[in-house]
XYZ file of C-alpha atoms in Angstrom:
408
model
C -7.261 29.300 -34.867
C -10.010 26.832 -33.899
C -7.752 23.876 -34.734
C -4.872 25.342 -32.764
C -7.038 25.864 -29.700
C -8.409 22.327 -29.980
C -4.919 20.907 -30.207
C -3.815 22.943 -27.202
C -6.830 21.749 -25.213
C -6.112 18.110 -26.039
C -2.450 18.512 -25.117
C -3.382 20.220 -21.857
C -5.938 17.535 -21.031
C -3.372 14.816 -21.782
C -0.864 16.513 -19.487
C -3.404 16.815 -16.672
C -4.436 13.181 -17.011
C -0.841 11.993 -17.212
C -0.102 13.826 -13.968
C -3.155 12.346 -12.201
C -1.702 9.919 -9.684
C -4.964 7.984 -9.518
C -4.473 6.829 -13.109
C -1.229 5.037 -12.238
C -1.164 1.271 -12.072
C -2.111 -0.080 -8.645
C -4.413 2.717 -7.453
C -7.548 1.192 -5.953
C -5.989 -2.264 -6.160
C -4.610 -4.567 -3.435
C -1.234 -3.673 -1.941
C 1.593 -4.713 -4.262
C -0.598 -4.898 -7.372
C 1.652 -3.044 -9.794
C 4.610 -3.796 -12.043
C 7.471 -4.409 -12.131
C 7.195 -7.352 -9.756
C 10.351 -8.870 -8.289
C 10.574 -12.472 -7.148
C 12.403 -13.809 -4.117
C 15.168 -16.368 -4.470
C 14.057 -19.959 -3.808
C 16.212 -22.815 -2.554
C 15.397 -26.453 -1.807
C 17.020 -26.825 1.591
C 17.898 -25.174 4.871
C 21.404 -23.688 4.472
C 23.834 -24.385 7.282
C 24.033 -21.456 9.728
C 27.301 -19.992 8.421
C 26.104 -20.062 4.797
C 22.760 -18.589 5.829
C 24.512 -15.704 7.567
C 26.865 -14.987 4.668
C 24.318 -15.313 1.862
C 21.200 -13.844 3.435
C 21.568 -12.171 6.855
C 24.578 -9.985 6.069
C 23.285 -8.799 2.656
C 19.710 -8.329 4.006
C 18.355 -10.737 1.388
C 15.051 -12.619 1.774
C 14.903 -16.259 0.703
C 12.194 -18.890 0.354
C 13.246 -22.357 1.556
C 11.015 -25.021 0.043
C 9.734 -28.052 1.980
C 12.138 -27.481 4.876
C 9.441 -27.252 7.587
C 8.729 -30.930 6.995
C 11.669 -31.686 9.298
C 9.336 -30.946 12.234
C 6.917 -33.634 13.498
C 4.329 -30.828 13.541
C 4.036 -31.053 9.759
C 2.252 -34.396 9.989
C 1.010 -34.378 13.599
C -0.752 -31.026 13.727
C -4.293 -31.932 12.771
C -7.350 -30.556 14.527
C -8.123 -34.007 15.899
C -4.640 -34.177 17.406
C -5.020 -30.758 19.037
C -8.442 -31.607 20.456
C -7.068 -34.822 21.969
C -4.457 -32.941 23.996
C -4.700 -32.525 27.760
C -4.398 -28.754 28.006
C -3.565 -27.320 31.440
C -6.695 -25.897 33.032
C -5.211 -22.401 33.371
C -3.809 -22.175 29.827
C -5.308 -19.669 27.343
C -4.314 -18.226 23.971
C -4.904 -14.788 22.437
C -7.485 -14.682 19.678
C -8.320 -11.914 17.221
C -11.904 -11.510 16.042
C -11.264 -9.920 12.640
C -9.360 -11.599 9.861
C -8.453 -8.290 8.239
C -5.964 -7.010 10.752
C -6.951 -3.971 12.740
C -4.488 -3.036 15.455
C -7.281 -1.352 17.443
C -9.508 -4.436 17.614
C -10.262 -6.173 20.874
C -8.362 -9.379 21.538
C -9.911 -12.111 23.667
C -8.511 -15.159 25.388
C -9.711 -18.742 25.427
C -8.327 -22.247 25.962
C -6.409 -23.538 22.943
C -8.589 -26.624 22.542
C -11.732 -24.472 22.638
C -10.273 -22.329 19.852
C -9.571 -25.406 17.714
C -13.158 -26.599 18.145
C -14.631 -23.273 17.052
C -12.308 -21.437 14.638
C -13.767 -22.964 11.453
C -17.245 -21.608 12.108
C -16.560 -18.420 14.050
C -13.934 -16.638 11.961
C -11.619 -16.134 14.938
C -7.850 -16.072 14.445
C -5.230 -17.257 16.935
C -2.112 -15.083 17.243
C -0.138 -16.426 20.186
C 3.167 -18.093 21.075
C 3.165 -21.850 20.486
C 1.515 -23.548 23.483
C 4.322 -25.153 25.505
C 2.638 -28.576 25.538
C 3.134 -28.885 21.742
C 6.585 -27.261 21.592
C 8.176 -30.681 21.277
C 6.611 -31.014 17.814
C 8.647 -28.124 16.387
C 12.330 -28.270 15.437
C 14.304 -25.019 15.652
C 15.052 -24.063 12.010
C 18.465 -25.384 11.066
C 20.068 -21.992 10.206
C 19.409 -20.872 13.802
C 20.988 -23.874 15.502
C 23.857 -21.889 16.998
C 24.716 -21.764 20.672
C 24.983 -17.952 20.695
C 21.566 -17.506 19.043
C 19.920 -20.023 21.365
C 21.518 -18.553 24.490
C 21.047 -14.847 23.720
C 19.295 -14.161 20.430
C 15.872 -15.801 20.318
C 13.200 -13.163 20.935
C 9.756 -14.715 20.406
C 7.684 -17.159 18.376
C 4.117 -16.722 17.175
C 1.607 -19.323 16.005
C -0.773 -17.958 13.333
C -3.812 -20.247 13.125
C -7.026 -19.581 11.168
C -9.487 -20.964 8.641
C -7.891 -18.740 5.998
C -8.731 -15.352 4.561
C -6.539 -13.333 6.924
C -4.905 -10.104 5.790
C -2.163 -8.373 7.736
C -1.447 -4.665 7.774
C 1.622 -3.370 5.959
C 4.311 -3.435 8.631
C 7.930 -3.957 9.584
C 9.532 -6.045 12.331
C 12.508 -4.846 14.346
C 13.887 -8.392 14.329
C 14.980 -11.034 11.841
C 12.204 -13.456 10.973
C 11.725 -17.001 9.678
C 8.090 -17.872 8.952
C 7.266 -21.572 8.393
C 3.944 -22.817 7.058
C 2.417 -26.103 8.228
C -1.022 -25.858 6.587
C -2.583 -23.996 3.683
C -1.104 -21.294 1.479
C 0.290 -17.827 2.212
C 1.193 -14.926 -0.040
C 3.715 -12.265 0.902
C 4.243 -8.845 -0.641
C 7.598 -7.461 0.454
C 9.414 -4.147 -0.029
C 13.145 -3.514 0.256
C 13.488 -0.680 2.809
C 16.956 0.259 1.569
C 15.465 1.212 -1.812
C 11.885 2.233 -1.053
C 11.711 2.787 2.685
C 10.953 6.474 2.109
C 8.063 5.605 -0.222
C 6.076 3.389 2.159
C 4.498 5.606 4.791
C 4.613 3.742 8.107
C 2.226 6.281 9.575
C 1.767 4.402 12.856
C 5.367 4.309 14.092
C 4.249 3.236 17.580
C 3.255 -0.112 16.046
C 5.575 -0.025 13.020
C 2.685 -0.292 10.562
C 0.824 1.646 7.889
C -2.897 2.392 7.896
C -3.084 1.951 4.111
C -6.066 -0.201 3.064
C -4.382 -3.381 1.835
C -7.406 -4.200 -0.362
C -7.624 -0.830 -2.079
C -4.513 1.353 -2.057
C -5.258 5.068 -2.296
C -2.401 6.879 -4.032
C -3.795 10.267 -3.007
C -3.128 9.320 0.623
C -0.028 7.198 -0.005
C 1.556 8.633 -3.185
C 4.908 6.962 -2.574
C 3.388 3.540 -3.214
C 2.948 4.469 -6.881
C 6.752 4.335 -7.233
C 7.564 1.129 -5.343
C 8.808 -2.162 -6.787
C 7.342 -5.110 -4.892
C 8.672 -8.572 -4.203
C 6.076 -11.347 -4.323
C 6.277 -14.905 -3.058
C 3.802 -17.650 -2.211
C 4.328 -20.302 0.456
C 2.850 -23.796 0.394
C 2.675 -26.070 3.428
C 6.230 -27.105 4.277
C 7.921 -23.906 3.054
C 9.743 -21.326 5.175
C 10.518 -17.697 4.356
C 13.317 -15.546 5.753
C 12.294 -11.876 6.082
C 15.254 -9.648 6.982
C 15.258 -7.003 9.696
C 12.994 -4.029 8.896
C 11.860 -5.327 5.500
C 8.321 -4.065 4.863
C 5.730 -6.780 4.265
C 2.057 -7.686 4.041
C 0.686 -11.227 4.355
C -2.474 -13.065 3.274
C -3.529 -16.618 4.148
C -5.682 -19.117 2.310
C -7.455 -22.351 3.301
C -7.106 -23.859 6.772
C -3.914 -22.128 7.735
C -1.256 -22.668 10.389
C 2.164 -21.052 10.491
C 4.833 -20.428 13.106
C 7.361 -17.655 12.865
C 10.529 -17.182 14.887
C 11.906 -13.745 15.646
C 15.511 -13.325 16.694
C 17.620 -10.290 17.570
C 19.204 -8.855 14.442
C 22.006 -7.148 16.321
C 22.969 -10.309 18.194
C 24.018 -11.770 14.829
C 27.229 -9.744 15.127
C 28.134 -11.629 18.301
C 27.502 -15.134 16.956
C 30.443 -17.487 16.484
C 29.202 -18.994 13.228
C 31.869 -21.682 13.435
C 30.280 -22.914 16.664
C 26.929 -23.881 15.108
C 25.416 -27.184 14.085
C 26.958 -27.985 10.723
C 24.464 -30.836 10.569
C 20.929 -30.011 11.610
C 19.763 -31.574 14.881
C 16.148 -32.773 14.460
C 15.881 -33.260 18.232
C 16.489 -29.588 19.007
C 12.848 -28.684 19.606
C 11.096 -25.713 21.193
C 11.011 -27.532 24.533
C 14.819 -27.264 24.690
C 15.161 -23.554 23.923
C 14.083 -20.293 25.529
C 12.691 -17.158 23.939
C 13.885 -14.083 25.809
C 11.231 -11.538 24.787
C 11.495 -8.044 23.326
C 12.602 -6.238 26.480
C 16.223 -7.249 26.004
C 16.365 -5.449 22.685
C 16.394 -2.128 24.486
C 19.899 -2.997 25.643
C 21.132 -2.283 22.126
C 21.727 1.373 21.323
C 21.594 0.854 17.548
C 18.169 -0.751 17.920
C 16.950 2.342 19.801
C 18.460 4.674 17.192
C 16.689 2.811 14.409
C 13.418 2.984 16.323
C 13.523 6.765 16.746
C 14.664 7.361 13.174
C 11.644 5.332 12.029
C 9.351 7.482 14.167
C 10.693 10.654 12.547
C 11.149 9.309 9.021
C 7.983 10.844 7.563
C 7.097 13.939 9.576
C 10.857 14.739 9.822
C 10.105 16.720 12.974
C 7.527 16.808 15.762
C 6.729 18.520 19.019
C 6.527 16.766 22.382
C 2.816 15.929 22.138
C 3.200 14.275 18.731
C 6.262 12.416 19.993
C 4.271 11.134 22.960
C 1.492 9.940 20.645
C 4.001 8.307 18.284
C 5.468 6.294 21.163
C 2.267 5.246 22.922
C -0.263 5.141 20.083
C -3.402 3.218 21.003
C -2.066 2.229 24.433
C -3.051 5.550 26.001
C -6.571 4.561 27.199
C -5.279 1.311 28.692
C -2.398 3.080 30.445
C -4.762 5.661 31.891
C -7.111 2.940 33.062
C -4.279 1.088 34.803
C -2.779 4.227 36.349
C 0.476 4.079 34.376
C -0.030 6.838 31.844
C 1.530 9.716 33.818
C 4.644 7.674 34.611
C 5.028 6.675 30.955
C 4.444 10.262 29.845
C 7.118 11.546 32.224
C 9.753 9.157 30.853
C 8.861 9.896 27.219
C 9.046 13.649 27.734
C 12.447 13.200 29.362
C 13.515 11.241 26.274
C 12.260 14.085 24.097
C 14.181 16.650 26.122
C 17.558 14.912 25.940
C 17.237 14.333 22.171
C 16.087 17.894 21.429
C 19.682 19.036 21.024
C 18.986 22.689 20.166
C 16.267 22.983 22.834
C 13.726 24.568 20.484
C 10.945 22.191 21.652
C 10.908 20.558 18.204
C 12.616 17.203 17.656
C 13.956 16.614 14.153
C 15.268 13.504 12.472
C 18.605 15.289 12.037
C 18.884 15.709 15.806
C 18.229 12.000 16.268
C 20.918 11.175 13.715
C 23.428 13.574 15.277
C 22.785 12.767 18.946
C 26.083 11.900 20.695
C 26.761 8.607 22.442
C 26.013 9.984 25.905
C 22.481 10.899 24.791
C 21.888 7.350 23.578
C 23.353 5.854 26.739
C 20.900 7.868 28.813
C 18.155 7.140 26.303
C 18.735 3.408 26.664
C 18.187 3.602 30.410
C 14.993 5.583 29.897
C 13.722 3.091 27.314
C 14.349 0.235 29.726
C 12.453 2.145 32.403
C 9.606 2.804 29.955
C 9.481 -0.871 29.098
C 8.989 -1.735 32.776
C 6.188 0.792 33.050
C 4.390 -0.486 29.964
C 4.742 -4.077 31.157
C 3.522 -3.177 34.631
C 6.479 -4.768 36.375
C 8.184 -1.808 38.038
C 9.499 -2.678 41.511
C 7.634 -1.344 44.496
C 9.174 1.535 46.444
C 9.085 2.461 50.113
C 7.294 5.717 49.340
C 3.622 5.215 50.169
C 2.735 8.076 47.818
C 4.174 6.230 44.826
C 2.054 4.022 42.577
C 2.519 0.274 43.117
C 3.592 0.133 39.469
C 5.795 2.936 38.228
């Protein structure tokens, strides 16, 4: 009897331990630190635009393109001495983060670009800002994007990521297609295919499309889905570019003196591109000074983009009431909107959005209602999202009513 009880105890203990999620590989480790690890395809050139679309954009397939950023004069010109020698306009400033481990609630300050370059190595600050226009001529538009339709209608924004290394992004998604090119240092990317594991990575801050998971020490008790994910890994060296498809989940780290530029373009505009009317041969003179980035506001013109956004918001809670919906949309912007007198206007529009999507009028919005909403709901929702965008940007037109706010 004693032996039988001992055996039963051991078996029970083994079962309990085997079911303990904290014993699984990757718990308490950096994000992506578990097997099996997948590796991204690598090629040695920029594909022509039509090939790039067929092989990577359409199938939602990331690809690392080695040494292709060297086509830009920036690869050799962009030294600190070069930047410091520039005559920066007196009114020009860039946005600078003060923590290298990304925190979306941190304060962001502004300073002249040249001042940043003189101080970033000793202060730990991190520039996250569009490329200053006075050095745009040093950057060639990546060859796969050299299409008239993309240039005229599809380019959304560019960002220059500039630090002394050691930066760590949050786990996040982008509602755009993305090419990230590295001009200095090394970068590592951990990437997750959302079509396979999108329901396992909890993007618990849908207002910013990011997760609050600690990227240095993943806690499976808080984020159990991550114990089941397969991760893609890739490392970039100076001169490499990486294509990250629309909505692919990723986390980025930088090493050494580090400078990268990424280009975001509208995923849904790809359907309107005449891929036969692109540069079959890359034009090295097509620089940033000859193109225009149209910003994120135009994306709200696309109903599918709005549908995807609201499905992302409701992916994990599956349903929410109006107050949670309001918080999911505005997130950390609430104090700023209250301070600037725009909160009530934003709240009014968001609650109207909630009302039209709450199809059964039970004051609870579910992901099924979002998926089943008819076209007329989305048409009205698009107009409300455009209005909300104006409110958040502070550029609503003035009205003749003296009782109205200057900015609606």
